[in-house]
Amino acid sequence: MIKLPLKNIFILTGAGISAESGIATFRGTDGLWNNYRIEDVATPAAFNKDPSLIWKFYFERIDRIKKSKPNDGHYAIKNLISASKNIHLITQNVDNLHEKAGIKNVIHMHGDIMTAFCPKCKKKYSVTRIKRPLPICKKCNSILRPNVVWFGETPLYLEKIYNLLTKSSIFISIGTSGNVYPAAEFHLIAKSSGARTVFINLEDTGIQSDIFFLGKASIILPQLFDKWISKGYIEFNR
Ligand code: OAD
Ligand code: ZN
């Protein structure tokens, strides 16, 4: 048995953390990609072909996210971060529910749906301040695009993320299917640097980890993190 203090923790979240806030995951039975073909809405080529169609899809998602509230899973992560040292939250999600739960400095590796930017002059906009149905840059008149990472594009903040991974002692994965790289191999990088790994998911993804909890994030996380916080450490078998 080994007891690790609550520090140097890398948390990776995926669509599963927001599922219970009413935001569809990508690959579940009612997943987003069941209703849309990825190449029709989440590639630079699709945007260049028909930006109005892409913005229609994104404005629908933006409006849903605006109405959504964090769930107990988001709040449990906030409590763990407040109770520990040097803990970093990296999310694949483009929603703002971690922020709504009170967490600052969330690393959005796949971008942030609440902002848009100009592909030409790079000016950034809040989506609350852009014109529908087709937003245009006030500076250079180009068509704005959602500030999200599309298929074929490189995720954001990777250098920082790899640096954090190699320094972490504990890696926690919450609600991600492990289908999309490079996030899918983050746990392996952490592990090869000596970190212990904890996975929480509604399904058994078959990914090897030191500890695995099967169930809903909103139920598992508050119980689990409260226990860790009151003890001040996490127990691993070896
Ligand atoms: P997926 O939809 O692939 O996976 C969601 C995971 O969450 C599944 O493994 C579910 O079992 C799990 N899950 C669902 N509800 C849950 C709950 N209440 N509690 C715990 N787990 C739950 O979503 P991601 O893995 O996040 O990329 O997808 C990764 C990336 O694929 C996304 O960021 C997006 C997409 O293409 C980009 O947009 C670039
Ligand atoms: Zn511009």
XYZ file of C-alpha atoms and ligand atoms in Angstrom:
278
model
C 0.000 0.000 0.000
C 1.283 3.437 -0.893
C -0.182 6.763 0.261
C 0.265 9.756 -2.019
C -0.477 13.281 -0.755
C -2.942 15.464 -2.668
C -0.428 17.296 -4.799
C 0.972 17.330 -8.332
C -2.284 16.087 -9.759
C -3.214 16.186 -13.446
C -6.951 15.950 -14.097
C -8.209 15.271 -17.621
C -11.925 15.652 -18.282
C -14.002 14.721 -21.303
C -17.601 15.002 -22.425
C -18.766 12.606 -19.658
C -18.317 15.251 -16.944
C -20.867 17.504 -18.681
C -23.291 14.754 -19.751
C -25.373 15.138 -16.591
C -25.631 18.871 -17.226
C -27.513 18.038 -20.411
C -24.673 18.407 -22.909
C -24.528 15.472 -25.317
C -21.310 13.434 -25.417
C -19.732 12.670 -28.764
C -19.852 8.900 -28.932
C -22.637 7.756 -26.557
C -25.899 6.249 -27.815
C -27.377 9.755 -28.067
C -23.952 11.154 -28.934
C -23.442 14.202 -31.074
C -21.571 12.328 -33.779
C -24.576 10.017 -34.268
C -26.596 12.963 -35.572
C -23.875 14.695 -37.558
C -21.070 13.523 -39.759
C -17.845 14.830 -38.245
C -16.543 15.948 -41.605
C -19.696 18.044 -42.132
C -19.303 20.179 -39.016
C -15.891 19.807 -37.414
C -13.265 20.266 -40.102
C -11.671 23.367 -41.623
C -12.774 22.138 -45.085
C -16.435 22.063 -43.990
C -16.149 25.590 -42.637
C -14.598 26.895 -45.854
C -17.332 25.226 -47.885
C -20.347 26.486 -45.907
C -19.562 28.731 -42.890
C -23.273 29.532 -42.302
C -24.086 25.858 -41.800
C -21.207 25.417 -39.360
C -22.249 28.515 -37.428
C -25.850 27.209 -37.236
C -24.520 24.029 -35.579
C -22.269 25.984 -33.209
C -24.911 28.610 -32.272
C -27.239 25.755 -31.269
C -24.539 24.297 -29.042
C -23.639 27.737 -27.623
C -27.271 28.382 -26.668
C -27.538 25.010 -24.948
C -24.308 25.553 -23.010
C -25.436 29.033 -21.949
C -28.492 27.470 -20.298
C -26.555 24.602 -18.683
C -25.451 24.440 -15.088
C -22.497 22.603 -13.562
C -23.360 19.299 -11.859
C -22.047 17.788 -8.618
C -19.095 16.318 -10.535
C -17.892 19.771 -11.593
C -18.259 21.046 -8.008
C -16.399 18.037 -6.601
C -13.430 18.819 -8.873
C -13.528 22.436 -7.671
C -13.409 21.224 -4.039
C -10.461 18.928 -4.729
C -8.554 21.731 -6.434
C -9.195 24.038 -3.476
C -7.968 21.391 -1.032
C -4.748 20.407 -2.756
C -1.526 21.816 -4.080
C -0.359 22.082 -7.635
C -3.341 20.540 -9.316
C -4.076 21.176 -12.974
C -7.315 20.747 -14.859
C -7.060 19.983 -18.552
C -10.317 19.548 -20.403
C -11.179 18.314 -23.872
C -14.535 20.047 -23.469
C -15.275 23.337 -25.149
C -18.064 24.228 -22.681
C -17.566 26.558 -19.713
C -19.052 24.438 -16.931
C -15.772 24.034 -15.023
C -15.524 27.829 -14.947
C -19.180 28.149 -13.903
C -18.332 25.823 -10.981
C -15.696 28.343 -9.899
C -12.473 26.905 -11.318
C -9.960 29.325 -12.774
C -7.099 28.552 -15.177
C -8.805 25.616 -16.874
C -6.683 24.463 -19.805
C -9.028 24.050 -22.787
C -6.974 21.903 -25.134
C -9.763 21.706 -27.735
C -10.661 25.388 -27.510
C -13.537 27.334 -26.051
C -16.932 27.510 -27.718
C -17.812 30.796 -25.981
C -15.258 32.642 -28.110
C -14.716 33.117 -31.832
C -11.727 34.447 -33.715
C -10.793 35.962 -37.033
C -8.750 33.508 -39.141
C -7.094 36.471 -40.912
C -6.164 39.054 -38.257
C -6.580 36.686 -35.226
C -8.801 39.110 -33.279
C -10.791 37.263 -30.600
C -14.458 37.843 -29.793
C -16.852 36.721 -27.101
C -19.742 34.865 -28.787
C -22.143 37.137 -26.912
C -20.832 40.013 -29.010
C -20.896 38.547 -32.504
C -23.588 38.893 -35.150
C -25.854 36.008 -36.104
C -26.294 34.157 -38.386
C -22.842 34.824 -39.853
C -20.339 36.724 -37.673
C -17.882 39.081 -39.373
C -14.631 40.596 -38.073
C -15.049 44.290 -37.235
C -11.422 44.920 -37.997
C -10.918 43.224 -41.370
C -14.369 42.037 -42.521
C -13.414 38.349 -42.694
C -15.835 35.648 -41.587
C -15.118 34.684 -37.967
C -14.753 31.050 -36.939
C -15.531 29.252 -33.661
C -12.539 29.065 -31.335
C -12.546 25.270 -31.287
C -10.029 22.723 -32.493
C -11.308 20.799 -35.497
C -10.255 17.434 -36.878
C -6.935 17.757 -38.608
C -5.900 20.688 -36.368
C -3.412 20.598 -33.511
C -4.758 20.859 -29.944
C -3.781 23.911 -27.903
C -1.253 24.292 -25.057
C 0.435 20.953 -25.798
C 3.888 22.041 -24.663
C 2.534 23.131 -21.304
C 0.450 19.963 -21.014
C 3.377 17.600 -21.701
C 5.440 19.496 -19.180
C 2.712 19.095 -16.528
C 2.273 15.408 -17.378
C 5.907 14.590 -16.764
C 5.765 16.380 -13.387
C 2.555 14.821 -12.104
C 2.343 12.171 -9.379
C -1.316 11.370 -9.882
C -3.243 11.323 -13.160
C -7.050 11.370 -13.012
C -9.208 10.789 -16.100
C -12.912 11.601 -15.902
C -15.565 10.838 -18.545
C -13.486 10.447 -21.660
C -13.685 7.527 -24.091
C -10.012 7.615 -25.049
C -10.776 7.781 -28.755
C -9.095 11.056 -29.620
C -5.337 11.617 -29.655
C -3.198 13.033 -28.208
C -5.385 13.155 -25.046
C -5.884 9.386 -25.295
C -2.216 8.776 -24.517
C -1.724 11.355 -21.754
C -2.099 8.684 -19.063
C 0.728 6.683 -20.627
C 3.041 9.686 -20.548
C 2.166 10.382 -16.911
C 2.664 6.720 -16.071
C 6.057 6.538 -17.727
C 7.061 9.511 -15.561
C 6.030 7.571 -12.451
C 2.451 8.788 -11.888
C -0.319 6.579 -10.515
C -3.527 6.652 -12.567
C -7.206 6.873 -11.595
C -10.024 6.525 -14.142
C -13.705 7.330 -13.653
C -16.166 6.434 -16.408
C -19.732 5.296 -16.924
C -18.457 2.435 -19.088
C -15.474 0.153 -18.928
C -13.255 1.514 -21.677
C -10.742 -1.290 -21.175
C -7.983 1.219 -20.471
C -5.521 -0.037 -17.837
C -5.267 2.095 -14.707
C -4.223 1.711 -11.075
C -7.743 2.495 -9.833
C -10.984 2.427 -11.836
C -14.431 3.618 -10.740
C -17.413 2.648 -12.853
C -20.369 5.030 -12.640
C -21.651 8.562 -13.032
C -19.195 11.368 -12.347
C -21.809 13.345 -10.383
C -22.192 10.462 -7.923
C -18.668 9.040 -7.765
C -16.649 12.270 -7.598
C -18.250 13.946 -4.543
C -17.920 10.744 -2.453
C -14.442 9.897 -3.656
C -12.951 13.382 -3.455
C -14.507 14.093 -0.024
C -12.833 10.920 1.226
C -9.478 11.925 -0.253
C -9.753 15.459 1.126
C -10.602 14.308 4.652
C -7.713 11.806 4.652
C -5.276 14.152 2.915
C -3.930 11.376 0.707
C -4.876 8.802 -1.925
C -4.166 5.144 -1.320
C -2.819 2.912 -4.095
C -2.158 -0.806 -3.938
C 1.421 -0.487 -5.031
P -16.802 10.822 -25.861
O -18.211 11.108 -26.227
O -15.954 10.111 -26.846
O -16.762 9.970 -24.520
C -17.488 10.352 -23.393
C -17.178 9.362 -22.302
O -17.850 9.790 -21.137
C -17.640 7.924 -22.594
O -16.564 7.037 -22.342
C -18.797 7.709 -21.612
O -18.842 6.385 -21.107
C -18.436 8.660 -20.503
N -19.594 9.168 -19.734
C -20.823 9.502 -20.202
N -21.590 9.967 -19.220
C -20.849 9.931 -18.079
C -21.081 10.285 -16.726
N -22.256 10.780 -16.323
N -20.064 10.110 -15.835
C -18.863 9.598 -16.228
N -18.597 9.252 -17.502
C -19.561 9.413 -18.421
O -16.145 12.226 -25.426
P -14.614 12.628 -25.243
O -13.803 11.450 -24.835
O -14.591 13.827 -24.410
O -12.890 16.755 -29.820
O -14.258 13.004 -26.732
C -12.988 13.492 -27.031
C -13.044 14.476 -28.171
O -13.730 13.896 -29.279
C -13.832 15.725 -27.891
O -13.127 16.682 -27.137
C -14.110 16.234 -29.268
C -14.485 14.932 -29.946
O -14.150 14.860 -31.270
C -12.911 17.873 -30.535
O -13.935 18.502 -30.717
C -11.581 18.272 -31.092
Zn -10.063 40.175 -38.694
